[in-house]
Amino acid sequence: MLVAAAVCPCPPLLVPELASGAAPELDGLREACDTALRAVLAAAPDLLWVVGPGAEHGAFEDGGTGSFAPYGVDLAVTLGLGDPAEPLPGSLCVGAWLLDRAGWAGPAKGLAVPDYLEPELCAANGVRLAGSADRVGLLVLGEGSARRGLKAPGYLDERAEGFDAVAARGLAGADSGGELAGLDDELAFELMASGRAPWQVLAGAAADPATGPLDARLHYQDAPYGVGYFVADWTRAG
């Protein structure tokens, strides 16, 4: 059963060592991520899943390892407490770093979801994760549109702000109105929104009848560098 979830973006610049002199620019974002993860840890999950965008659809066992060496910094990370397992994709490396920063000391597994994964399959993944332990926590990674300005990675698209507004409503309301579940996968692809599939996994996990109502808090909503970043936490009501 899902007891709590944190939603965070996963740009490598979130790791201060990679941001170098620009690190202070994202201090507020890091603090928001810390706040969201504290809510998840306070819910005392038995198992924590890290869900993030990836080139291929696949699960990663407790003990997955990764490195930020491709970004020029020799910094290694480990997901969970298990024996060293298969290498993690970049988004899950950021997730492992966030969990270590938050002080998580329990088992953790990873799930990579590609941008081509249909909404129905994302939701089915979420239901499966929610049923994987008595008390399940999620760290859900991904961004909104990367086309929020002229200097954005994908240049400006006038549809981007509206897409991100819908995502923000869904995150702020624990998807009570179905905003996340209803995000269009083709539009998300065109807007370079890497969070669409992970957010729909979260929506599927939260829709599990055993979960009950969830309280949501949106801690951060901005588009530095022309990319939509959101931080939220969902915790089981009561």
Coordinates of C-alpha atoms in Angstrom, one line a residue:
M1 CA 0.0 0.0 0.0
L2 CA 1.3 3.5 -0.9
V3 CA 1.7 5.5 2.3
A4 CA 3.7 8.5 1.0
A5 CA 5.4 9.9 -2.1
A6 CA 7.8 12.7 -2.9
V7 CA 7.9 14.3 -6.4
C8 CA 11.2 16.0 -7.4
P9 CA 12.9 17.0 -10.7
C10 CA 16.1 15.2 -11.6
P11 CA 18.5 17.5 -13.4
P12 CA 22.1 16.6 -12.7
L13 CA 22.7 20.2 -11.6
L14 CA 20.7 19.4 -8.5
V15 CA 23.9 17.8 -7.2
P16 CA 26.0 20.8 -6.0
E17 CA 29.3 19.2 -7.1
L18 CA 28.0 19.1 -10.7
A19 CA 26.6 22.7 -10.6
S20 CA 29.9 24.2 -9.5
G21 CA 29.6 28.0 -9.2
A22 CA 25.9 27.8 -10.1
A23 CA 25.1 25.6 -7.2
P24 CA 23.5 28.4 -5.0
E25 CA 20.9 29.1 -7.8
L26 CA 19.2 25.8 -6.9
D27 CA 19.4 26.0 -3.1
G28 CA 15.7 26.6 -2.8
L29 CA 14.9 23.6 -5.1
R30 CA 17.1 21.4 -3.0
E31 CA 15.5 22.5 0.2
A32 CA 12.1 21.8 -1.2
C33 CA 13.2 18.3 -2.2
D34 CA 14.5 17.8 1.3
T35 CA 11.1 18.8 2.8
A36 CA 9.2 16.5 0.5
L37 CA 11.5 13.5 1.3
R38 CA 11.2 14.2 5.1
A39 CA 7.5 13.6 4.7
V40 CA 8.1 10.3 3.0
L41 CA 10.6 9.1 5.6
A42 CA 8.2 10.2 8.4
A43 CA 5.6 7.8 7.0
A44 CA 8.1 4.9 7.7
P45 CA 7.8 2.9 4.5
D46 CA 9.0 -0.7 4.5
L47 CA 10.2 -0.3 0.9
L48 CA 11.0 2.8 -1.1
W49 CA 10.8 2.9 -4.9
V50 CA 12.6 5.5 -7.0
V51 CA 10.7 6.0 -10.3
G52 CA 12.3 8.1 -13.0
P53 CA 12.6 8.6 -16.8
G54 CA 14.9 6.3 -18.7
A55 CA 15.6 5.1 -22.2
E56 CA 14.2 1.7 -21.5
H57 CA 11.5 0.3 -19.3
G58 CA 13.0 -1.8 -16.4
A59 CA 13.3 -2.4 -12.7
F60 CA 16.5 -2.1 -10.7
E61 CA 17.0 -4.1 -7.5
D62 CA 18.1 -2.9 -4.1
G63 CA 21.8 -2.1 -4.3
G64 CA 21.8 -0.6 -7.8
T65 CA 24.9 1.6 -8.3
G66 CA 25.7 4.6 -10.4
S67 CA 28.1 7.4 -11.0
F68 CA 28.1 11.0 -12.1
A69 CA 31.4 10.5 -13.9
P70 CA 29.7 11.1 -17.3
Y71 CA 29.1 14.6 -16.1
G72 CA 32.7 15.2 -15.1
V73 CA 32.5 14.4 -11.4
D74 CA 33.8 11.2 -9.9
L75 CA 30.9 10.8 -7.5
A76 CA 29.4 7.3 -6.9
V77 CA 25.9 6.5 -5.5
T78 CA 24.1 3.4 -4.4
L79 CA 20.4 2.8 -4.3
G80 CA 19.4 1.1 -1.1
L81 CA 21.3 -1.4 1.0
G82 CA 21.6 -4.6 -1.1
D83 CA 24.6 -6.1 -2.8
P84 CA 25.9 -4.1 -5.8
A85 CA 23.6 -4.6 -8.7
E86 CA 23.2 -3.3 -12.2
P87 CA 24.1 0.3 -13.1
L88 CA 21.4 2.9 -12.7
P89 CA 20.2 5.3 -15.4
G90 CA 20.9 9.0 -14.8
S91 CA 17.6 9.9 -13.2
L92 CA 17.8 7.1 -10.7
C93 CA 21.4 8.3 -9.8
V94 CA 19.9 11.6 -8.8
G95 CA 17.2 9.8 -6.9
A96 CA 19.8 7.7 -5.0
W97 CA 21.7 11.0 -4.2
L98 CA 18.6 12.6 -2.9
L99 CA 17.8 9.6 -0.7
D100 CA 21.3 9.6 0.7
R101 CA 21.1 13.3 1.4
A102 CA 17.8 12.7 3.2
G103 CA 19.2 9.9 5.4
W104 CA 17.2 7.0 4.1
A105 CA 18.7 3.8 5.5
G106 CA 16.3 1.2 4.3
P107 CA 15.7 -0.9 1.1
A108 CA 15.1 0.9 -2.1
K109 CA 14.4 -0.3 -5.6
G110 CA 14.2 1.6 -8.9
L111 CA 11.9 1.7 -11.9
A112 CA 12.8 3.5 -15.2
V113 CA 9.9 4.5 -17.4
P114 CA 10.5 5.7 -21.0
D115 CA 8.7 8.6 -22.6
Y116 CA 7.0 6.2 -25.0
L117 CA 5.2 4.2 -22.3
E118 CA 1.5 4.5 -22.7
P119 CA -0.5 6.0 -19.8
E120 CA -2.4 2.8 -19.1
L121 CA 0.9 0.9 -18.7
C122 CA 2.2 3.6 -16.4
A123 CA -0.9 3.3 -14.2
A124 CA -0.5 -0.5 -14.1
N125 CA 3.1 -0.1 -13.0
G126 CA 1.9 2.2 -10.2
V127 CA -0.6 -0.4 -9.0
R128 CA 2.1 -3.0 -8.9
L129 CA 4.5 -0.9 -7.0
A130 CA 1.8 0.1 -4.4
G131 CA 1.2 -3.6 -3.8
S132 CA 4.9 -4.6 -3.5
A133 CA 5.0 -4.2 0.3
D134 CA 2.8 -3.4 3.3
R135 CA 4.0 0.2 3.4
V136 CA 5.4 1.6 0.2
G137 CA 7.0 5.0 -0.3
L138 CA 7.8 6.5 -3.7
L139 CA 10.3 9.1 -4.9
V140 CA 9.0 10.1 -8.3
L141 CA 11.4 12.0 -10.6
G142 CA 11.0 14.0 -13.7
E143 CA 10.4 17.5 -15.1
G144 CA 7.6 19.4 -16.9
S145 CA 8.1 20.9 -20.3
A146 CA 11.6 21.8 -21.4
R147 CA 10.1 24.4 -23.8
R148 CA 9.2 27.2 -21.4
G149 CA 11.3 30.0 -22.9
L150 CA 13.5 31.1 -25.8
K151 CA 16.6 29.8 -24.0
A152 CA 15.0 26.5 -23.0
P153 CA 16.5 23.2 -24.2
G154 CA 13.7 22.8 -26.7
Y155 CA 13.1 26.5 -27.4
L156 CA 9.7 28.2 -26.7
D157 CA 6.4 26.4 -27.3
E158 CA 3.3 28.3 -26.4
R159 CA 1.6 25.1 -25.2
A160 CA 4.2 24.4 -22.5
E161 CA 2.9 26.7 -19.8
G162 CA -0.6 25.3 -20.0
F163 CA 0.7 21.8 -19.9
D164 CA 2.8 22.5 -16.8
A165 CA -0.2 24.3 -15.2
V166 CA -2.3 21.1 -15.5
A167 CA 0.6 19.0 -14.0
A168 CA 0.9 21.5 -11.1
R169 CA -2.8 21.1 -10.3
G170 CA -2.5 17.4 -10.3
L171 CA 0.5 17.4 -8.0
A172 CA -1.1 19.9 -5.7
G173 CA -4.3 17.9 -5.4
A174 CA -3.0 14.3 -5.3
D175 CA -4.5 13.9 -8.8
S176 CA -8.0 14.0 -7.3
G177 CA -9.2 15.5 -10.6
G178 CA -7.3 13.1 -12.8
E179 CA -5.0 15.7 -14.2
L180 CA -1.9 13.6 -14.1
A181 CA -3.6 10.5 -15.3
G182 CA -5.0 12.4 -18.2
L183 CA -1.8 14.0 -19.5
D184 CA -1.5 13.4 -23.2
D185 CA 1.6 11.3 -23.9
E186 CA 2.1 12.7 -27.4
L187 CA 1.9 16.3 -26.3
A188 CA 4.3 15.5 -23.4
F189 CA 6.8 14.1 -25.9
E190 CA 6.6 17.2 -28.1
L191 CA 7.1 19.4 -25.1
M192 CA 10.0 17.3 -23.8
A193 CA 8.2 16.7 -20.5
S194 CA 10.2 13.8 -18.9
G195 CA 7.9 13.7 -15.8
R196 CA 4.8 12.6 -17.7
A197 CA 5.3 8.8 -17.4
P198 CA 6.7 8.8 -13.8
W199 CA 3.8 11.1 -12.7
Q200 CA 1.3 8.6 -14.3
V201 CA 3.0 5.8 -12.4
L202 CA 2.4 7.8 -9.2
A203 CA -1.2 8.4 -10.2
G204 CA -1.7 4.7 -10.7
A205 CA -0.2 3.9 -7.3
A206 CA -2.4 6.5 -5.6
A207 CA -5.5 5.2 -7.4
D208 CA -5.2 1.8 -5.7
P209 CA -8.4 1.4 -3.6
A210 CA -6.3 0.2 -0.6
T211 CA -4.5 3.5 -0.4
G212 CA -7.3 5.7 0.8
P213 CA -7.2 9.5 0.5
L214 CA -3.9 11.3 0.2
D215 CA -3.0 14.8 1.4
A216 CA -0.8 16.8 -1.1
R217 CA 1.5 19.7 -0.7
L218 CA 3.1 21.5 -3.6
H219 CA 6.4 23.0 -2.3
Y220 CA 8.0 24.3 -5.5
Q221 CA 6.8 25.4 -8.9
D222 CA 9.2 27.3 -11.3
A223 CA 10.9 27.1 -14.6
P224 CA 14.6 27.9 -14.2
Y225 CA 16.5 27.4 -17.4
G226 CA 13.2 27.1 -19.2
V227 CA 12.3 23.7 -17.7
G228 CA 9.3 23.1 -15.5
Y229 CA 10.4 21.9 -12.1
F230 CA 7.9 20.8 -9.4
V231 CA 8.4 19.4 -5.9
A232 CA 5.5 17.9 -3.9
D233 CA 4.7 15.3 -1.3
W234 CA 1.7 13.1 -1.0
T235 CA 1.0 11.5 2.4
R236 CA -1.8 9.2 3.5
A237 CA -4.5 11.2 5.2
G238 CA -4.8 10.6 8.9

